[in-house]
PDB file of C-alpha atoms in Angstrom:
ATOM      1  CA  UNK Z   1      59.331   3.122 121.581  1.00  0.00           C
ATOM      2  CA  UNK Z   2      60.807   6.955 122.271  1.00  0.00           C
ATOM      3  CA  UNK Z   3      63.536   5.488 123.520  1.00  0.00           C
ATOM      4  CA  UNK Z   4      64.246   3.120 119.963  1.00  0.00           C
ATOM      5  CA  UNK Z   5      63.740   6.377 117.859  1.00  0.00           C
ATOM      6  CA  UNK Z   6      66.250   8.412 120.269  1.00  0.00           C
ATOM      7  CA  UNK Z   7      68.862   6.083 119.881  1.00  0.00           C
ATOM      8  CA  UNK Z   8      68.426   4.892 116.170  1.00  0.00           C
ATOM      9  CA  UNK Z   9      70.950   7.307 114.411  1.00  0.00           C
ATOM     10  CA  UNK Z  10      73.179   6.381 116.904  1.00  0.00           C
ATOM     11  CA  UNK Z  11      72.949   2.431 116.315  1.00  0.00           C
ATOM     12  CA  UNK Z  12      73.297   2.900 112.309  1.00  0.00           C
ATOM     13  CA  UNK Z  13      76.192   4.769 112.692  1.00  0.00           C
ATOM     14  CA  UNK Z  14      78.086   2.157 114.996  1.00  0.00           C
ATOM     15  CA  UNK Z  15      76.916  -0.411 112.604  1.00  0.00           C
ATOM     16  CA  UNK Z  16      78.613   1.675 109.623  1.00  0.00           C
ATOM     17  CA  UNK Z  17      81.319   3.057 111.517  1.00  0.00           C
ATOM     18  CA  UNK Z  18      82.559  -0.967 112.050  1.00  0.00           C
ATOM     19  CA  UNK Z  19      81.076  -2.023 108.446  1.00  0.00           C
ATOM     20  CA  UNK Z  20      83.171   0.569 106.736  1.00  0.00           C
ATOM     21  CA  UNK Z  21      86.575  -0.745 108.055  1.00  0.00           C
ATOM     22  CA  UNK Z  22      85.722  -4.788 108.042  1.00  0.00           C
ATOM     23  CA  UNK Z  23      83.965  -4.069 104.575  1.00  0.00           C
ATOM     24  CA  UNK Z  24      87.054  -2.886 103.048  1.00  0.00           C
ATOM     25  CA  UNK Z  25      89.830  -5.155 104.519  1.00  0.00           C
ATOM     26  CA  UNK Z  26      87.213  -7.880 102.851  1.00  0.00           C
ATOM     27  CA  UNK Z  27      87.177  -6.592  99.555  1.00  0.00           C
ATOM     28  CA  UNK Z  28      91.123  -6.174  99.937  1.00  0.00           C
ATOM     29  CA  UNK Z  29      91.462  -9.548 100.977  1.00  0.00           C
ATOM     30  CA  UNK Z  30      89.540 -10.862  98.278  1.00  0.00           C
ATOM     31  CA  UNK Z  31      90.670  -8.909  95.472  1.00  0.00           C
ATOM     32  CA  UNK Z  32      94.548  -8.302  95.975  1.00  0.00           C
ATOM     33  CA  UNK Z  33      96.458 -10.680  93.795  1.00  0.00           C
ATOM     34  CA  UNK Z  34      97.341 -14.467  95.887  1.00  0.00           C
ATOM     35  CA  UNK Z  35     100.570 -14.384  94.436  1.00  0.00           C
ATOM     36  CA  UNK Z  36     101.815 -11.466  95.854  1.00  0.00           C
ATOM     37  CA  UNK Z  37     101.044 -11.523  99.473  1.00  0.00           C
ATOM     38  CA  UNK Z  38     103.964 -13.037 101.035  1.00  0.00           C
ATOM     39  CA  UNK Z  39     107.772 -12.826  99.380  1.00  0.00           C
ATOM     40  CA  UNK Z  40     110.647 -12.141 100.351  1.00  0.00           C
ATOM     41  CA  UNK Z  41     110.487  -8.319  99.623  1.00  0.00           C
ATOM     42  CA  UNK Z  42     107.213  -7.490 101.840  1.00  0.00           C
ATOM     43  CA  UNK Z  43     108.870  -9.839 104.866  1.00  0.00           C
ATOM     44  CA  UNK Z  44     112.427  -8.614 104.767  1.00  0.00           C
ATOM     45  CA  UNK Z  45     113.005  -5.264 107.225  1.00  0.00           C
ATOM     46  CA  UNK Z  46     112.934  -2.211 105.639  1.00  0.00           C
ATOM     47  CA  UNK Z  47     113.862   0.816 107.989  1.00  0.00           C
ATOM     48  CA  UNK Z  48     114.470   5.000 106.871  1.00  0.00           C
ATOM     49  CA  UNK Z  49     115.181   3.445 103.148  1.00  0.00           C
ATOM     50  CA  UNK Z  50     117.570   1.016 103.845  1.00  0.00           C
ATOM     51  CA  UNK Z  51     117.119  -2.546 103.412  1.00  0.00           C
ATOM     52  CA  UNK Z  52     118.894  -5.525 104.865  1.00  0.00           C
ATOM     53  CA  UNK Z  53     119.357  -3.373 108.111  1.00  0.00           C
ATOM     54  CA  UNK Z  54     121.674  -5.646 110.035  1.00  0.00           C
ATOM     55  CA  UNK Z  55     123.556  -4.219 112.905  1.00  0.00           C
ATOM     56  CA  UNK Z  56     123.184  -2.207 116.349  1.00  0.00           C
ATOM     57  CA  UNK Z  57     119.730  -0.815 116.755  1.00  0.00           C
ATOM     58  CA  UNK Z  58     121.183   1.398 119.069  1.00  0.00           C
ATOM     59  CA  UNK Z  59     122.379   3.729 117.124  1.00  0.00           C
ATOM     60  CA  UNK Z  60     122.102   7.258 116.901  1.00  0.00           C
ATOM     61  CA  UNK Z  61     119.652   8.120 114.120  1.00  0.00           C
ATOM     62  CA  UNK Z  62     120.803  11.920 112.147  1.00  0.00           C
ATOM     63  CA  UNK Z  63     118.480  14.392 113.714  1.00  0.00           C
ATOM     64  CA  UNK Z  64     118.358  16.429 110.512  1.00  0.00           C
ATOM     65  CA  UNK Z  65     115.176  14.284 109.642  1.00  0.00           C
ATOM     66  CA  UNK Z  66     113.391  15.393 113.046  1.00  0.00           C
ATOM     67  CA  UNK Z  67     113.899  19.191 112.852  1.00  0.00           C
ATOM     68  CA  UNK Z  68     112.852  19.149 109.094  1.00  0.00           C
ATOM     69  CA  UNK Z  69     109.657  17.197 110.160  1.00  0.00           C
ATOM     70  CA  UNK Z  70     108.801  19.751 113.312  1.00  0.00           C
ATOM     71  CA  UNK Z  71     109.585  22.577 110.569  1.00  0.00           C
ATOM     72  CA  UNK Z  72     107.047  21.041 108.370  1.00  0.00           C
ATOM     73  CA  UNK Z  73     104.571  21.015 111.476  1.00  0.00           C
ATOM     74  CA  UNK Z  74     105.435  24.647 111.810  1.00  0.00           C
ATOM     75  CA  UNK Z  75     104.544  26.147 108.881  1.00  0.00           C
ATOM     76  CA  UNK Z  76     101.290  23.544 108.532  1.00  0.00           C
ATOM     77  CA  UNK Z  77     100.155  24.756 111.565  1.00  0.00           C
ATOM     78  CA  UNK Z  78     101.060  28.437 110.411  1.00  0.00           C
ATOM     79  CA  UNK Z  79      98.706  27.786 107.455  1.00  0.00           C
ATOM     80  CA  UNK Z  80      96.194  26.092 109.324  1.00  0.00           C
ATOM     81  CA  UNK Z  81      95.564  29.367 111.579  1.00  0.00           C
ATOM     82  CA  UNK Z  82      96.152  31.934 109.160  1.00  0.00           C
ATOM     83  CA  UNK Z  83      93.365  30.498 106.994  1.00  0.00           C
ATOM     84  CA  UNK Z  84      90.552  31.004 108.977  1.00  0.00           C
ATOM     85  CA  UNK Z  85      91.847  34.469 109.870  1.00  0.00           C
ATOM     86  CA  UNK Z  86      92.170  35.538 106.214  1.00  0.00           C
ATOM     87  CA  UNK Z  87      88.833  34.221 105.006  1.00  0.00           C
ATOM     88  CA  UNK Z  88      87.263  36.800 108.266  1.00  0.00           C
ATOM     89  CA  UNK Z  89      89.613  39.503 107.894  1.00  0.00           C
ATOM     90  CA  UNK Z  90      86.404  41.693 106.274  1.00  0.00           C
ATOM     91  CA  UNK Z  91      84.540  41.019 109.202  1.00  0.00           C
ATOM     92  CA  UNK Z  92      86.731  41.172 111.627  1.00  0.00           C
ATOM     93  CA  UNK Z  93      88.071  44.660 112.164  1.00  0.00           C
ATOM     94  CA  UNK Z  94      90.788  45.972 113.642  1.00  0.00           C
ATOM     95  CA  UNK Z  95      90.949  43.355 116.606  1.00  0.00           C
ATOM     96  CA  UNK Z  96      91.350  40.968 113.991  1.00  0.00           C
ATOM     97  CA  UNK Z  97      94.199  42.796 112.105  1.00  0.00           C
ATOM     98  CA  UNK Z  98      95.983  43.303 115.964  1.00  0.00           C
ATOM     99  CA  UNK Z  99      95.727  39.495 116.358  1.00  0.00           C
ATOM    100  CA  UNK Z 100      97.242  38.692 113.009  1.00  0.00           C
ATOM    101  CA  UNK Z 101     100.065  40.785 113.582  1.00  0.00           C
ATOM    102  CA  UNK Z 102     100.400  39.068 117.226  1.00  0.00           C
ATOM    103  CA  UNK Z 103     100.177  36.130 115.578  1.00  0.00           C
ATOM    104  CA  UNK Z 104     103.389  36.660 112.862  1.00  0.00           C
ATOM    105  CA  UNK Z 105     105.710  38.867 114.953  1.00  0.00           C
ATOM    106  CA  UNK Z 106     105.721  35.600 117.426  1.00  0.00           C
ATOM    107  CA  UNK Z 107     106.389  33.272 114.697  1.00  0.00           C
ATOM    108  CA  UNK Z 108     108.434  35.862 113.097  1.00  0.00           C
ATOM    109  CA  UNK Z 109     110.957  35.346 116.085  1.00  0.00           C
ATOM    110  CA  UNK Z 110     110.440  31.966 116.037  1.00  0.00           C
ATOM    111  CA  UNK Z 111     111.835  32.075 111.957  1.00  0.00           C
ATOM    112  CA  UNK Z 112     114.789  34.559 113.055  1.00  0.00           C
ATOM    113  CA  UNK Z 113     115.950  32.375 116.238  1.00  0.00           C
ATOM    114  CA  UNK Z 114     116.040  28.942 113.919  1.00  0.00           C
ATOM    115  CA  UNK Z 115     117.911  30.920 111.237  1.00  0.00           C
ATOM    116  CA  UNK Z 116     120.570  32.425 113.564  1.00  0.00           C
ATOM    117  CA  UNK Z 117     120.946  28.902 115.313  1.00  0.00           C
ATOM    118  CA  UNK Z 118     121.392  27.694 111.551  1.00  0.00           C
ATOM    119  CA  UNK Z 119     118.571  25.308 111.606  1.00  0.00           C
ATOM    120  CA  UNK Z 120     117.528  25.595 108.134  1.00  0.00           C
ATOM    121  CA  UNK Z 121     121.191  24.886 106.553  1.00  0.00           C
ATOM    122  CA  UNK Z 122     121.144  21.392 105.825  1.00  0.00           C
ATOM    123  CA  UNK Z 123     125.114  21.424 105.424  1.00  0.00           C
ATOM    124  CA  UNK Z 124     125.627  22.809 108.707  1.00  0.00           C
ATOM    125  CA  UNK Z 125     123.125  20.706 110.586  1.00  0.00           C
ATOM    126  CA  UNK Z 126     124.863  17.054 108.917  1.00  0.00           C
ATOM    127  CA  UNK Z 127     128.534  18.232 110.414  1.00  0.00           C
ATOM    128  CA  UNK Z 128     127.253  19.792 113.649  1.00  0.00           C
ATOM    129  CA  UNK Z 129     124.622  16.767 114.968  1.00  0.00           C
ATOM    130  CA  UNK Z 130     125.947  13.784 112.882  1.00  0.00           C
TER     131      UNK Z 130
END
């Protein structure tokens, strides 16, 4: 009986953790409208907002896209560390202050190099990778 009270929490939350999902792909099953789950919009290919894609899937895709998404990464990942460090700056002390500035001088040089290599003009990427 130690054993069944051990591993009880542990058993309800499998149970919900596969409820949770099945429980809601029923009640979207059920209650999404019949006459809308198959036409010719939702079944045709629809790729980078361009329908009717016909042609060589071979083809180079712009890059332009890519280094504006790893940007975006950047910076979220910029914000996701310097949160943390702001909210304990009080505590923290000078160590604290030494790693911040660590911290920005690095992506600092990071923010120079991409706007010497003329990363963040969108006119210059489109002529030099397209």
């Amino acid at each position: 009986m130690e054993t069944f009270n051990i591993f009880f929490p542990i058993f309800v939350l499998v149970l919900l953790a596969l409820a949770v999902p099945f429980g809601m792909m029923f009640a979207n099953w059920v209650l999404s409208p019949q006459t809308q789950r198959k036409n010719k919009a939702k079944t045709d290919a629809y790729e980078c907002g361009l329908s009717n894609v016909i042609g060589n899937a071979s083809e180079r895709f712009p890059i332009k896209y890519y280094i504006v998404a790893m940007l975006f990464l950047v910076f979220d990942l910029e914000v996701a560390f310097l949160l943390p460090l702001v909210i304990e700056f009080r505590n923290g002390g000078w160590e604290l202050f030494a790693f911040l500035m660590i911290f920005l001088i690095i992506l600092e040089v990071g923010y120079i190099y991409i706007i010497r290599k003329g990363v963040l003009n969108w006119s210059k990427i489109s002529d030099r990778i397209d």
